[in-house]
Amino acid sequence: MASLRAAARLRPAASRVTNSTLQPRFYGAAGAAAAVQSPPSFGEQPFFRGEPVGPIVRTAIPGPITKKAIEDLDKVFDTRSLNMMANYQKSFGNYIADPDGNLLLDVYAQIASIPVGYGNPSLHQAILTEQMASALINRPALGNFPSHDWADILRTGILKVAPKGLDQVFTAMAGSDANETAYKAAFMWRRQYERGGANVEFSEEDIASSMLNQAPGAPQLSILSFKTAFHGRLFGSLSTTRSKPIHKLDIPAFDWPQATFPLLKYPLEDYVEENAKIEAEALADVERIITTHHLPPCAVVVEPIQSEGGDNHASPAFFRGLRALTKKHNVLMIVDEVQTGVGATGKFWAHEHWNLETPPDMVTFSKKAQTAGYYFGNPELRPNKPYRQFNTWMGDPARAILFRAIIDEIERLDLVTNTANVGEYLYGGIEQLAKEHPGEIMNLRGKGQGTFIAFDSPRRDEFLKKAKSVGVNIGGSGERAVRLRPMLIFQRHHADILLEALEKIVRS
Amino acid sequence: MASLRAAARLRPAASRVTNSTLQPRFYGAAGAAAAVQSPPSFGEQPFFRGEPVGPIVRTAIPGPITKKAIEDLDKVFDTRSLNMMANYQKSFGNYIADPDGNLLLDVYAQIASIPVGYGNPSLHQAILTEQMASALINRPALGNFPSHDWADILRTGILKVAPKGLDQVFTAMAGSDANETAYKAAFMWRRQYERGGANVEFSEEDIASSMLNQAPGAPQLSILSFKTAFHGRLFGSLSTTRSKPIHKLDIPAFDWPQATFPLLKYPLEDYVEENAKIEAEALADVERIITTHHLPPCAVVVEPIQSEGGDNHASPAFFRGLRALTKKHNVLMIVDEVQTGVGATGKFWAHEHWNLETPPDMVTFSKKAQTAGYYFGNPELRPNKPYRQFNTWMGDPARAILFRAIIDEIERLDLVTNTANVGEYLYGGIEQLAKEHPGEIMNLRGKGQGTFIAFDSPRRDEFLKKAKSVGVNIGGSGERAVRLRPMLIFQRHHADILLEALEKIVRS
């Protein structure tokens, strides 16, 4: 590891906390046991006073108290997918606590959905407002009875960070319904186009057949997605999800097509020509399906980085090619930014890395936004009549207010820039570690993509388990990827702790 | 109306507020203009100090301020389905305010989803807790990282009111995904049964075909629903929704079957034999479809009262027959209580009216619960492996805490009993009005079903519009029903105001 340290020129030993330190220490806290003498690496200031200095591992995880609590919870709630039981009131910043007093550096962050830290004080302030209280108690049916301040909440929040070229939003509850309502908008747009425009009425046959779930009212059209994609787990979104059999088994699905996603070879600089060919073939597959599939695709949905499917990246050129193809064939391009959006790649939206000539038709979001929905710009994507895109709640003003507070916090601390910088630093450290342990850290990816970094491990599940024992909570994706999904408040001194933990794991 | 008054023996004139009263008056408020001399009808105490005494209509609705606000909102949010813009901070109890200072008695209640009143003080208290703040800021991925107090939140809230015989819950976000996850549980249960039990592994063919959206992995099975049913608007739920073409047009659907729902004739006492025959035929249709449809139904989903589809009722005997049929053919029975649940019918769950011998297999809920999900009891409805029924958030602890506070408030004020009683009173008043105006109020339904009351109007849309001008916000359902969906805090003095408004409308 000496060479890594030299390469990264960082991480003064004084800022380390070993696992044997059983009393938590905090930056800037007032308590007697909490004073910290040495600053974090690079002398950077921690964003939050009171954030722990490092992880504490007191027991095996789960420990005895947690085991009992899990046993109890299982009586009323399925716990077989439980990864770690948490005590959120004791979690803070980048650190997640459990009932046994363990405190882990969390670079999984609730499957990439915590943006600005546990117990964030600014969000706490934003919650203690009459506007938030009213939003929670008086939840409106937004499509029918929006509040007088809904436009303002949208403009100062969700729409303030709208992707370039997209100035409208349809709000939703979570990633799955954000994608599905975007798909619905795409189907309505396509059929409107086929009918000859927004002013052409539905035919009697359309109306009658729709009530029978038959064409033409329920059209024989599709959404095209990619192999190893993940877009959600309700019936429409699951039909476009191609991540793992366990996600799909026994659930009826639409006979929608899947295109090859380019599976690039790493390190990228060693496979430039080969990867270009792989991407060209994938695009050819997309075009073949658009022009020949028996259920014509009205939209292509794509993740900027396939996340659940194993952290699969493609080049900006690939996505520009995809945009060109969709334009050529009058097919919509839906970019699913549920996991990539809101800063984690070092841009607010990951598709900003592509420099598209025209924006995507729709961009879906959720997770770190803590609300959900799809952005769009083309007025034709508003269906031609009211009540076509509608449901009782149509989103959630309380969460929209929360997203606004998250955006304010991101701006206040310049967290997208922070994530770009710390991501570069972290990537450099892991790259060095991979050189020293090529059999343990493979296919490192995410260069220049903020902290949205992943690598493959030949013993991935063991790797993730061991991470907890050295004080870090890490998630996986696909069959063998270790995926890093720190929050936007992840700093260099956190990266140092993570790098040290990774080194311990690969050395063990 | 004299006969109605005599019949109902109620509504002292002193408690009325006319539309010309432009200063709001409040029960028990301290302000100088707010003193109220006379008690409400029957001398009953209002549940909330500070609730307005009656509606105030200052302007046409929408008024000039609201019109401008709607125009502004439309730039960023589709307002074509807007019914009334509200100011929720100024709304209280049963009364909804708008930006022009109008104040309407709200018997639509955000499409039947506000349970215990706008600005409810008890809910306000429940929000101002560290547990709620933590739940909002630190939203967990419940399936992976549940909080240490999640079991307690479930037991003291959602599970405390679980339907008899159902002691488990899978939490969700809203009605659509509550139903769709219930459907998923049904498909997995059925395929597990077909395979020979939970311990039988998936075949290679299952696994491979599921990834291609093809059978057998994506099975050729269905969910059976009823004509004029409404179960949501995502792709799976919409395939079971049969309410209106505008809900379904241009959206691909599964080729799932629909059974005839009994469309009863009113008044029920005049059509006893005929209605029994109608129900028997509907049940025969269900059995025919279960035994012959090319995509075998693994579950039947049914609303206790078809709500969006026009407030269509069936008898307890019909539902007992449906339960018997599903048992006979080993098909699951899913009761969709999204709109009927949480007290509105005078029972906590509407299906309690049926006296079933065995409970439904699953009961879905949302709306007034402010959270969502499905209850179940049979352990076989937990899929045989983890991550089969899973998503990032899997519900929302903040809303579960809110539901717990709603349940506490319902118990504190005995609101289910209140709703049963005031419903009986209201029904009697409308029944009398219908006798006097048989051409205006037809097919009155909901007797003994709390305030879940509806009737048909020959000029329904005009009826609803006029209601606002006389100070009441009312919703419709289906093609011609006026549906009443007061909150659970709707009292006799509110019923008096509503009855007076209905009389004005039908007389005009």
mmCIF file with all atom_site columns, N, CA and C in Angstrom, chain A residues 74-75 80 83 86 88 110 119 138 141 144-145 148 168 184 195 213-214 217 233 248 250 254-255 382-383 387-388 396 399, chain B residues 74-75 80 83 86 88 110 119 138 141 144-145 148 168 184 195 213-214 217 233 248 250 254-255 382-383 387-388 396 399:
data_model
loop_
_atom_site.group_PDB
_atom_site.id
_atom_site.type_symbol
_atom_site.label_atom_id
_atom_site.label_alt_id
_atom_site.label_comp_id
_atom_site.label_asym_id
_atom_site.label_entity_id
_atom_site.label_seq_id
_atom_site.pdbx_PDB_ins_code
_atom_site.Cartn_x
_atom_site.Cartn_y
_atom_site.Cartn_z
_atom_site.occupancy
_atom_site.B_iso_or_equiv
_atom_site.pdbx_formal_charge
_atom_site.auth_seq_id
_atom_site.auth_comp_id
_atom_site.auth_asym_id
_atom_site.auth_atom_id
_atom_site.pdbx_PDB_model_num
ATOM 1   N N  . ASP A 1 74  ? -39.207 -10.036 11.990  1.00 0.00 ? 74  ASP A N  1
ATOM 2   C CA . ASP A 1 74  ? -39.587 -11.043 10.995  1.00 0.00 ? 74  ASP A CA 1
ATOM 3   C C  . ASP A 1 74  ? -40.984 -11.610 11.224  1.00 0.00 ? 74  ASP A C  1
ATOM 4   N N  . LYS A 1 75  ? -41.482 -11.462 12.422  1.00 0.00 ? 75  LYS A N  1
ATOM 5   C CA . LYS A 1 75  ? -42.846 -11.948 12.679  1.00 0.00 ? 75  LYS A CA 1
ATOM 6   C C  . LYS A 1 75  ? -43.886 -11.164 11.884  1.00 0.00 ? 75  LYS A C  1
ATOM 7   N N  . ARG A 1 80  ? -35.859 -11.416 5.049   1.00 0.00 ? 80  ARG A N  1
ATOM 8   C CA . ARG A 1 80  ? -34.839 -12.237 4.392   1.00 0.00 ? 80  ARG A CA 1
ATOM 9   C C  . ARG A 1 80  ? -33.889 -11.441 3.506   1.00 0.00 ? 80  ARG A C  1
ATOM 10  N N  . ASN A 1 83  ? -30.157 -6.425  5.164   1.00 0.00 ? 83  ASN A N  1
ATOM 11  C CA . ASN A 1 83  ? -28.711 -6.315  5.043   1.00 0.00 ? 83  ASN A CA 1
ATOM 12  C C  . ASN A 1 83  ? -28.136 -5.881  6.388   1.00 0.00 ? 83  ASN A C  1
ATOM 13  N N  . ALA A 1 86  ? -30.771 -0.709  11.189  1.00 0.00 ? 86  ALA A N  1
ATOM 14  C CA . ALA A 1 86  ? -30.138 0.572   11.522  1.00 0.00 ? 86  ALA A CA 1
ATOM 15  C C  . ALA A 1 86  ? -30.868 1.293   12.641  1.00 0.00 ? 86  ALA A C  1
ATOM 16  N N  . TYR A 1 88  ? -31.493 5.026   12.926  1.00 0.00 ? 88  TYR A N  1
ATOM 17  C CA . TYR A 1 88  ? -31.264 6.267   12.165  1.00 0.00 ? 88  TYR A CA 1
ATOM 18  C C  . TYR A 1 88  ? -31.152 7.479   13.059  1.00 0.00 ? 88  TYR A C  1
ATOM 19  N N  . GLN A 1 110 ? -28.553 3.638   1.420   1.00 0.00 ? 110 GLN A N  1
ATOM 20  C CA . GLN A 1 110 ? -29.949 3.247   1.136   1.00 0.00 ? 110 GLN A CA 1
ATOM 21  C C  . GLN A 1 110 ? -30.158 3.058   -0.369  1.00 0.00 ? 110 GLN A C  1
ATOM 22  N N  . GLY A 1 119 ? -29.444 12.579  9.206   1.00 0.00 ? 119 GLY A N  1
ATOM 23  C CA . GLY A 1 119 ? -29.655 13.627  10.203  1.00 0.00 ? 119 GLY A CA 1
ATOM 24  C C  . GLY A 1 119 ? -29.235 15.008  9.742   1.00 0.00 ? 119 GLY A C  1
ATOM 25  N N  . ASN A 1 138 ? -52.203 17.692  4.994   1.00 0.00 ? 138 ASN A N  1
ATOM 26  C CA . ASN A 1 138 ? -53.228 18.010  3.994   1.00 0.00 ? 138 ASN A CA 1
ATOM 27  C C  . ASN A 1 138 ? -52.788 17.555  2.615   1.00 0.00 ? 138 ASN A C  1
ATOM 28  N N  . ALA A 1 141 ? -54.828 15.824  -3.674  1.00 0.00 ? 141 ALA A N  1
ATOM 29  C CA . ALA A 1 141 ? -54.915 15.153  -4.967  1.00 0.00 ? 141 ALA A CA 1
ATOM 30  C C  . ALA A 1 141 ? -54.456 16.201  -5.984  1.00 0.00 ? 141 ALA A C  1
ATOM 31  N N  . ASN A 1 144 ? -56.286 17.456  -9.174  1.00 0.00 ? 144 ASN A N  1
ATOM 32  C CA . ASN A 1 144 ? -57.584 18.101  -8.965  1.00 0.00 ? 144 ASN A CA 1
ATOM 33  C C  . ASN A 1 144 ? -57.502 19.346  -8.089  1.00 0.00 ? 144 ASN A C  1
ATOM 34  N N  . PHE A 1 145 ? -56.746 19.241  -6.999  1.00 0.00 ? 145 PHE A N  1
ATOM 35  C CA . PHE A 1 145 ? -56.769 20.301  -5.984  1.00 0.00 ? 145 PHE A CA 1
ATOM 36  C C  . PHE A 1 145 ? -55.356 20.734  -5.584  1.00 0.00 ? 145 PHE A C  1
ATOM 37  N N  . HIS A 1 148 ? -52.087 26.502  -3.636  1.00 0.00 ? 148 HIS A N  1
ATOM 38  C CA . HIS A 1 148 ? -51.768 27.786  -4.255  1.00 0.00 ? 148 HIS A CA 1
ATOM 39  C C  . HIS A 1 148 ? -50.262 27.973  -4.416  1.00 0.00 ? 148 HIS A C  1
ATOM 40  N N  . GLN A 1 168 ? -40.804 21.054  -18.054 1.00 0.00 ? 168 GLN A N  1
ATOM 41  C CA . GLN A 1 168 ? -42.055 20.579  -17.482 1.00 0.00 ? 168 GLN A CA 1
ATOM 42  C C  . GLN A 1 168 ? -41.770 19.341  -16.651 1.00 0.00 ? 168 GLN A C  1
ATOM 43  N N  . LYS A 1 184 ? -46.239 5.698   -20.357 1.00 0.00 ? 184 LYS A N  1
ATOM 44  C CA . LYS A 1 184 ? -47.618 6.017   -20.761 1.00 0.00 ? 184 LYS A CA 1
ATOM 45  C C  . LYS A 1 184 ? -47.638 7.270   -21.638 1.00 0.00 ? 184 LYS A C  1
ATOM 46  N N  . ARG A 1 195 ? -52.602 8.906   -35.255 1.00 0.00 ? 195 ARG A N  1
ATOM 47  C CA . ARG A 1 195 ? -53.960 9.359   -35.582 1.00 0.00 ? 195 ARG A CA 1
ATOM 48  C C  . ARG A 1 195 ? -53.967 10.606  -36.449 1.00 0.00 ? 195 ARG A C  1
ATOM 49  N N  . ASN A 1 213 ? -59.079 -4.388  -23.280 1.00 0.00 ? 213 ASN A N  1
ATOM 50  C CA . ASN A 1 213 ? -57.626 -4.639  -23.259 1.00 0.00 ? 213 ASN A CA 1
ATOM 51  C C  . ASN A 1 213 ? -57.118 -5.142  -24.615 1.00 0.00 ? 213 ASN A C  1
ATOM 52  N N  . GLN A 1 214 ? -57.772 -4.743  -25.682 1.00 0.00 ? 214 GLN A N  1
ATOM 53  C CA . GLN A 1 214 ? -57.400 -5.232  -27.016 1.00 0.00 ? 214 GLN A CA 1
ATOM 54  C C  . GLN A 1 214 ? -56.989 -4.075  -27.911 1.00 0.00 ? 214 GLN A C  1
ATOM 55  N N  . GLY A 1 217 ? -57.238 -0.026  -29.256 1.00 0.00 ? 217 GLY A N  1
ATOM 56  C CA . GLY A 1 217 ? -57.329 0.844   -28.074 1.00 0.00 ? 217 GLY A CA 1
ATOM 57  C C  . GLY A 1 217 ? -56.196 0.603   -27.086 1.00 0.00 ? 217 GLY A C  1
ATOM 58  N N  . ARG A 1 233 ? -39.932 -2.484  -10.897 1.00 0.00 ? 233 ARG A N  1
ATOM 59  C CA . ARG A 1 233 ? -40.446 -3.830  -10.691 1.00 0.00 ? 233 ARG A CA 1
ATOM 60  C C  . ARG A 1 233 ? -41.957 -3.912  -10.674 1.00 0.00 ? 233 ARG A C  1
ATOM 61  N N  . LYS A 1 248 ? -37.657 -11.154 -12.034 1.00 0.00 ? 248 LYS A N  1
ATOM 62  C CA . LYS A 1 248 ? -38.670 -11.305 -13.080 1.00 0.00 ? 248 LYS A CA 1
ATOM 63  C C  . LYS A 1 248 ? -39.470 -12.603 -13.006 1.00 0.00 ? 248 LYS A C  1
ATOM 64  N N  . ASP A 1 250 ? -41.849 -15.553 -12.641 1.00 0.00 ? 250 ASP A N  1
ATOM 65  C CA . ASP A 1 250 ? -43.263 -15.799 -12.298 1.00 0.00 ? 250 ASP A CA 1
ATOM 66  C C  . ASP A 1 250 ? -44.157 -14.578 -12.466 1.00 0.00 ? 250 ASP A C  1
ATOM 67  N N  . PHE A 1 254 ? -44.934 -7.998  -20.663 1.00 0.00 ? 254 PHE A N  1
ATOM 68  C CA . PHE A 1 254 ? -45.233 -7.674  -22.061 1.00 0.00 ? 254 PHE A CA 1
ATOM 69  C C  . PHE A 1 254 ? -44.112 -8.213  -22.947 1.00 0.00 ? 254 PHE A C  1
ATOM 70  N N  . ASP A 1 255 ? -44.480 -8.565  -24.148 1.00 0.00 ? 255 ASP A N  1
ATOM 71  C CA . ASP A 1 255 ? -43.510 -9.133  -25.089 1.00 0.00 ? 255 ASP A CA 1
ATOM 72  C C  . ASP A 1 255 ? -42.700 -8.013  -25.745 1.00 0.00 ? 255 ASP A C  1
ATOM 73  N N  . ARG A 1 382 ? -47.626 16.361  -23.406 1.00 0.00 ? 382 ARG A N  1
ATOM 74  C CA . ARG A 1 382 ? -48.844 16.462  -22.588 1.00 0.00 ? 382 ARG A CA 1
ATOM 75  C C  . ARG A 1 382 ? -49.949 15.791  -23.380 1.00 0.00 ? 382 ARG A C  1
ATOM 76  N N  . PRO A 1 383 ? -50.581 14.755  -22.845 1.00 0.00 ? 383 PRO A N  1
ATOM 77  C CA . PRO A 1 383 ? -51.648 14.087  -23.595 1.00 0.00 ? 383 PRO A CA 1
ATOM 78  C C  . PRO A 1 383 ? -52.731 15.080  -24.018 1.00 0.00 ? 383 PRO A C  1
ATOM 79  N N  . TYR A 1 387 ? -57.076 14.046  -17.638 1.00 0.00 ? 387 TYR A N  1
ATOM 80  C CA . TYR A 1 387 ? -57.366 12.761  -17.000 1.00 0.00 ? 387 TYR A CA 1
ATOM 81  C C  . TYR A 1 387 ? -56.749 11.556  -17.716 1.00 0.00 ? 387 TYR A C  1
ATOM 82  N N  . ARG A 1 388 ? -55.917 11.820  -18.749 1.00 0.00 ? 388 ARG A N  1
ATOM 83  C CA . ARG A 1 388 ? -55.270 10.678  -19.387 1.00 0.00 ? 388 ARG A CA 1
ATOM 84  C C  . ARG A 1 388 ? -54.027 10.280  -18.600 1.00 0.00 ? 388 ARG A C  1
ATOM 85  N N  . ASP A 1 396 ? -46.101 14.111  -4.497  1.00 0.00 ? 396 ASP A N  1
ATOM 86  C CA . ASP A 1 396 ? -46.156 14.332  -3.060  1.00 0.00 ? 396 ASP A CA 1
ATOM 87  C C  . ASP A 1 396 ? -45.490 15.672  -2.742  1.00 0.00 ? 396 ASP A C  1
ATOM 88  N N  . ARG A 1 399 ? -42.561 15.695  -0.210  1.00 0.00 ? 399 ARG A N  1
ATOM 89  C CA . ARG A 1 399 ? -41.259 15.262  -0.730  1.00 0.00 ? 399 ARG A CA 1
ATOM 90  C C  . ARG A 1 399 ? -40.688 16.275  -1.717  1.00 0.00 ? 399 ARG A C  1
ATOM 91  N N  . ASP B 1 74  ? -50.136 26.489  -14.819 1.00 0.00 ? 74  ASP B N  1
ATOM 92  C CA . ASP B 1 74  ? -50.233 25.726  -16.066 1.00 0.00 ? 74  ASP B CA 1
ATOM 93  C C  . ASP B 1 74  ? -48.959 25.792  -16.910 1.00 0.00 ? 74  ASP B C  1
ATOM 94  N N  . LYS B 1 75  ? -48.153 26.805  -16.664 1.00 0.00 ? 75  LYS B N  1
ATOM 95  C CA . LYS B 1 75  ? -46.897 26.893  -17.420 1.00 0.00 ? 75  LYS B CA 1
ATOM 96  C C  . LYS B 1 75  ? -45.956 25.740  -17.090 1.00 0.00 ? 75  LYS B C  1
ATOM 97  N N  . ARG B 1 80  ? -55.323 20.909  -16.615 1.00 0.00 ? 80  ARG B N  1
ATOM 98  C CA . ARG B 1 80  ? -56.619 20.697  -17.269 1.00 0.00 ? 80  ARG B CA 1
ATOM 99  C C  . ARG B 1 80  ? -57.579 19.845  -16.445 1.00 0.00 ? 80  ARG B C  1
ATOM 100 N N  . ASN B 1 83  ? -59.700 20.946  -10.435 1.00 0.00 ? 83  ASN B N  1
ATOM 101 C CA . ASN B 1 83  ? -61.084 21.081  -9.988  1.00 0.00 ? 83  ASN B CA 1
ATOM 102 C C  . ASN B 1 83  ? -61.213 22.363  -9.172  1.00 0.00 ? 83  ASN B C  1
ATOM 103 N N  . ALA B 1 86  ? -56.483 25.136  -4.006  1.00 0.00 ? 86  ALA B N  1
ATOM 104 C CA . ALA B 1 86  ? -56.740 25.269  -2.572  1.00 0.00 ? 86  ALA B CA 1
ATOM 105 C C  . ALA B 1 86  ? -55.619 26.012  -1.862  1.00 0.00 ? 86  ALA B C  1
ATOM 106 N N  . TYR B 1 88  ? -54.213 25.252  1.596   1.00 0.00 ? 88  TYR B N  1
ATOM 107 C CA . TYR B 1 88  ? -54.374 24.273  2.680   1.00 0.00 ? 88  TYR B CA 1
ATOM 108 C C  . TYR B 1 88  ? -54.022 24.841  4.038   1.00 0.00 ? 88  TYR B C  1
ATOM 109 N N  . GLN B 1 110 ? -60.145 15.254  -1.193  1.00 0.00 ? 110 GLN B N  1
ATOM 110 C CA . GLN B 1 110 ? -58.980 14.796  -1.967  1.00 0.00 ? 110 GLN B CA 1
ATOM 111 C C  . GLN B 1 110 ? -59.198 13.375  -2.489  1.00 0.00 ? 110 GLN B C  1
ATOM 112 N N  . GLY B 1 119 ? -55.574 20.298  8.548   1.00 0.00 ? 119 GLY B N  1
ATOM 113 C CA . GLY B 1 119 ? -54.923 20.938  9.689   1.00 0.00 ? 119 GLY B CA 1
ATOM 114 C C  . GLY B 1 119 ? -55.167 20.242  11.021  1.00 0.00 ? 119 GLY B C  1
ATOM 115 N N  . ASN B 1 138 ? -34.050 10.502  6.898   1.00 0.00 ? 138 ASN B N  1
ATOM 116 C CA . ASN B 1 138 ? -33.268 9.274   6.756   1.00 0.00 ? 138 ASN B CA 1
ATOM 117 C C  . ASN B 1 138 ? -34.128 8.166   6.171   1.00 0.00 ? 138 ASN B C  1
ATOM 118 N N  . ALA B 1 141 ? -34.102 2.201   2.822   1.00 0.00 ? 141 ALA B N  1
ATOM 119 C CA . ALA B 1 141 ? -34.487 1.128   1.915   1.00 0.00 ? 141 ALA B CA 1
ATOM 120 C C  . ALA B 1 141 ? -34.960 -0.010  2.824   1.00 0.00 ? 141 ALA B C  1
ATOM 121 N N  . ASN B 1 144 ? -33.771 -3.703  2.948   1.00 0.00 ? 144 ASN B N  1
ATOM 122 C CA . ASN B 1 144 ? -32.363 -3.920  3.282   1.00 0.00 ? 144 ASN B CA 1
ATOM 123 C C  . ASN B 1 144 ? -31.979 -3.369  4.649   1.00 0.00 ? 144 ASN B C  1
ATOM 124 N N  . PHE B 1 145 ? -32.431 -2.164  4.953   1.00 0.00 ? 145 PHE B N  1
ATOM 125 C CA . PHE B 1 145 ? -31.952 -1.456  6.143   1.00 0.00 ? 145 PHE B CA 1
ATOM 126 C C  . PHE B 1 145 ? -33.108 -0.911  6.986   1.00 0.00 ? 145 PHE B C  1
ATOM 127 N N  . HIS B 1 148 ? -34.559 0.184   13.640  1.00 0.00 ? 148 HIS B N  1
ATOM 128 C CA . HIS B 1 148 ? -34.763 -0.646  14.828  1.00 0.00 ? 148 HIS B CA 1
ATOM 129 C C  . HIS B 1 148 ? -36.197 -0.545  15.350  1.00 0.00 ? 148 HIS B C  1
ATOM 130 N N  . GLN B 1 168 ? -49.943 -9.916  8.558   1.00 0.00 ? 168 GLN B N  1
ATOM 131 C CA . GLN B 1 168 ? -48.708 -9.508  7.902   1.00 0.00 ? 168 GLN B CA 1
ATOM 132 C C  . GLN B 1 168 ? -49.023 -8.358  6.946   1.00 0.00 ? 168 GLN B C  1
ATOM 133 N N  . LYS B 1 184 ? -48.438 -9.441  -7.824  1.00 0.00 ? 184 LYS B N  1
ATOM 134 C CA . LYS B 1 184 ? -47.176 -10.175 -7.939  1.00 0.00 ? 184 LYS B CA 1
ATOM 135 C C  . LYS B 1 184 ? -47.124 -11.324 -6.934  1.00 0.00 ? 184 LYS B C  1
ATOM 136 N N  . ARG B 1 195 ? -45.517 -25.627 -9.233  1.00 0.00 ? 195 ARG B N  1
ATOM 137 C CA . ARG B 1 195 ? -44.221 -26.324 -9.211  1.00 0.00 ? 195 ARG B CA 1
ATOM 138 C C  . ARG B 1 195 ? -44.184 -27.443 -8.189  1.00 0.00 ? 195 ARG B C  1
ATOM 139 N N  . ASN B 1 213 ? -39.007 -12.306 -21.188 1.00 0.00 ? 213 ASN B N  1
ATOM 140 C CA . ASN B 1 213 ? -40.427 -11.939 -21.046 1.00 0.00 ? 213 ASN B CA 1
ATOM 141 C C  . ASN B 1 213 ? -41.353 -12.993 -21.652 1.00 0.00 ? 213 ASN B C  1
ATOM 142 N N  . GLN B 1 214 ? -40.920 -14.236 -21.656 1.00 0.00 ? 214 GLN B N  1
ATOM 143 C CA . GLN B 1 214 ? -41.696 -15.302 -22.277 1.00 0.00 ? 214 GLN B CA 1
ATOM 144 C C  . GLN B 1 214 ? -42.087 -16.360 -21.253 1.00 0.00 ? 214 GLN B C  1
ATOM 145 N N  . GLY B 1 217 ? -41.384 -18.689 -17.746 1.00 0.00 ? 217 GLY B N  1
ATOM 146 C CA . GLY B 1 217 ? -40.832 -17.800 -16.704 1.00 0.00 ? 217 GLY B CA 1
ATOM 147 C C  . GLY B 1 217 ? -41.710 -16.581 -16.470 1.00 0.00 ? 217 GLY B C  1
ATOM 148 N N  . ARG B 1 233 ? -53.678 2.792   -12.212 1.00 0.00 ? 233 ARG B N  1
ATOM 149 C CA . ARG B 1 233 ? -53.406 3.203   -13.576 1.00 0.00 ? 233 ARG B CA 1
ATOM 150 C C  . ARG B 1 233 ? -51.984 2.940   -14.029 1.00 0.00 ? 233 ARG B C  1
ATOM 151 N N  . LYS B 1 248 ? -57.840 4.287   -20.080 1.00 0.00 ? 248 LYS B N  1
ATOM 152 C CA . LYS B 1 248 ? -57.172 3.129   -20.680 1.00 0.00 ? 248 LYS B CA 1
ATOM 153 C C  . LYS B 1 248 ? -56.649 3.355   -22.099 1.00 0.00 ? 248 LYS B C  1
ATOM 154 N N  . ASP B 1 250 ? -54.905 3.956   -25.417 1.00 0.00 ? 250 ASP B N  1
ATOM 155 C CA . ASP B 1 250 ? -53.536 4.060   -25.931 1.00 0.00 ? 250 ASP B CA 1
ATOM 156 C C  . ASP B 1 250 ? -52.484 3.421   -25.045 1.00 0.00 ? 250 ASP B C  1
ATOM 157 N N  . PHE B 1 254 ? -52.481 -6.132  -20.578 1.00 0.00 ? 254 PHE B N  1
ATOM 158 C CA . PHE B 1 254 ? -52.488 -7.594  -20.610 1.00 0.00 ? 254 PHE B CA 1
ATOM 159 C C  . PHE B 1 254 ? -53.876 -8.081  -21.008 1.00 0.00 ? 254 PHE B C  1
ATOM 160 N N  . ASP B 1 255 ? -53.897 -9.202  -21.669 1.00 0.00 ? 255 ASP B N  1
ATOM 161 C CA . ASP B 1 255 ? -55.177 -9.754  -22.150 1.00 0.00 ? 255 ASP B CA 1
ATOM 162 C C  . ASP B 1 255 ? -55.872 -10.497 -21.012 1.00 0.00 ? 255 ASP B C  1
ATOM 163 N N  . ARG B 1 382 ? -45.755 -15.206 1.360   1.00 0.00 ? 382 ARG B N  1
ATOM 164 C CA . ARG B 1 382 ? -44.381 -14.700 1.311   1.00 0.00 ? 382 ARG B CA 1
ATOM 165 C C  . ARG B 1 382 ? -43.643 -15.503 0.242   1.00 0.00 ? 382 ARG B C  1
ATOM 166 N N  . PRO B 1 383 ? -43.147 -14.876 -0.788  1.00 0.00 ? 383 PRO B N  1
ATOM 167 C CA . PRO B 1 383 ? -42.461 -15.641 -1.846  1.00 0.00 ? 383 PRO B CA 1
ATOM 168 C C  . PRO B 1 383 ? -41.348 -16.506 -1.250  1.00 0.00 ? 383 PRO B C  1
ATOM 169 N N  . TYR B 1 387 ? -35.839 -11.071 -2.105  1.00 0.00 ? 387 TYR B N  1
ATOM 170 C CA . TYR B 1 387 ? -35.654 -10.203 -3.280  1.00 0.00 ? 387 TYR B CA 1
ATOM 171 C C  . TYR B 1 387 ? -36.647 -10.480 -4.406  1.00 0.00 ? 387 TYR B C  1
ATOM 172 N N  . ARG B 1 388 ? -37.643 -11.341 -4.145  1.00 0.00 ? 388 ARG B N  1
ATOM 173 C CA . ARG B 1 388 ? -38.647 -11.546 -5.188  1.00 0.00 ? 388 ARG B CA 1
ATOM 174 C C  . ARG B 1 388 ? -39.703 -10.441 -5.103  1.00 0.00 ? 388 ARG B C  1
ATOM 175 N N  . ASP B 1 396 ? -42.921 3.575   3.217   1.00 0.00 ? 396 ASP B N  1
ATOM 176 C CA . ASP B 1 396 ? -42.469 4.875   3.697   1.00 0.00 ? 396 ASP B CA 1
ATOM 177 C C  . ASP B 1 396 ? -42.751 4.993   5.198   1.00 0.00 ? 396 ASP B C  1
ATOM 178 N N  . ARG B 1 399 ? -44.883 7.969   6.431   1.00 0.00 ? 399 ARG B N  1
ATOM 179 C CA . ARG B 1 399 ? -46.337 7.850   6.241   1.00 0.00 ? 399 ARG B CA 1
ATOM 180 C C  . ARG B 1 399 ? -46.922 6.782   7.162   1.00 0.00 ? 399 ARG B C  1
#
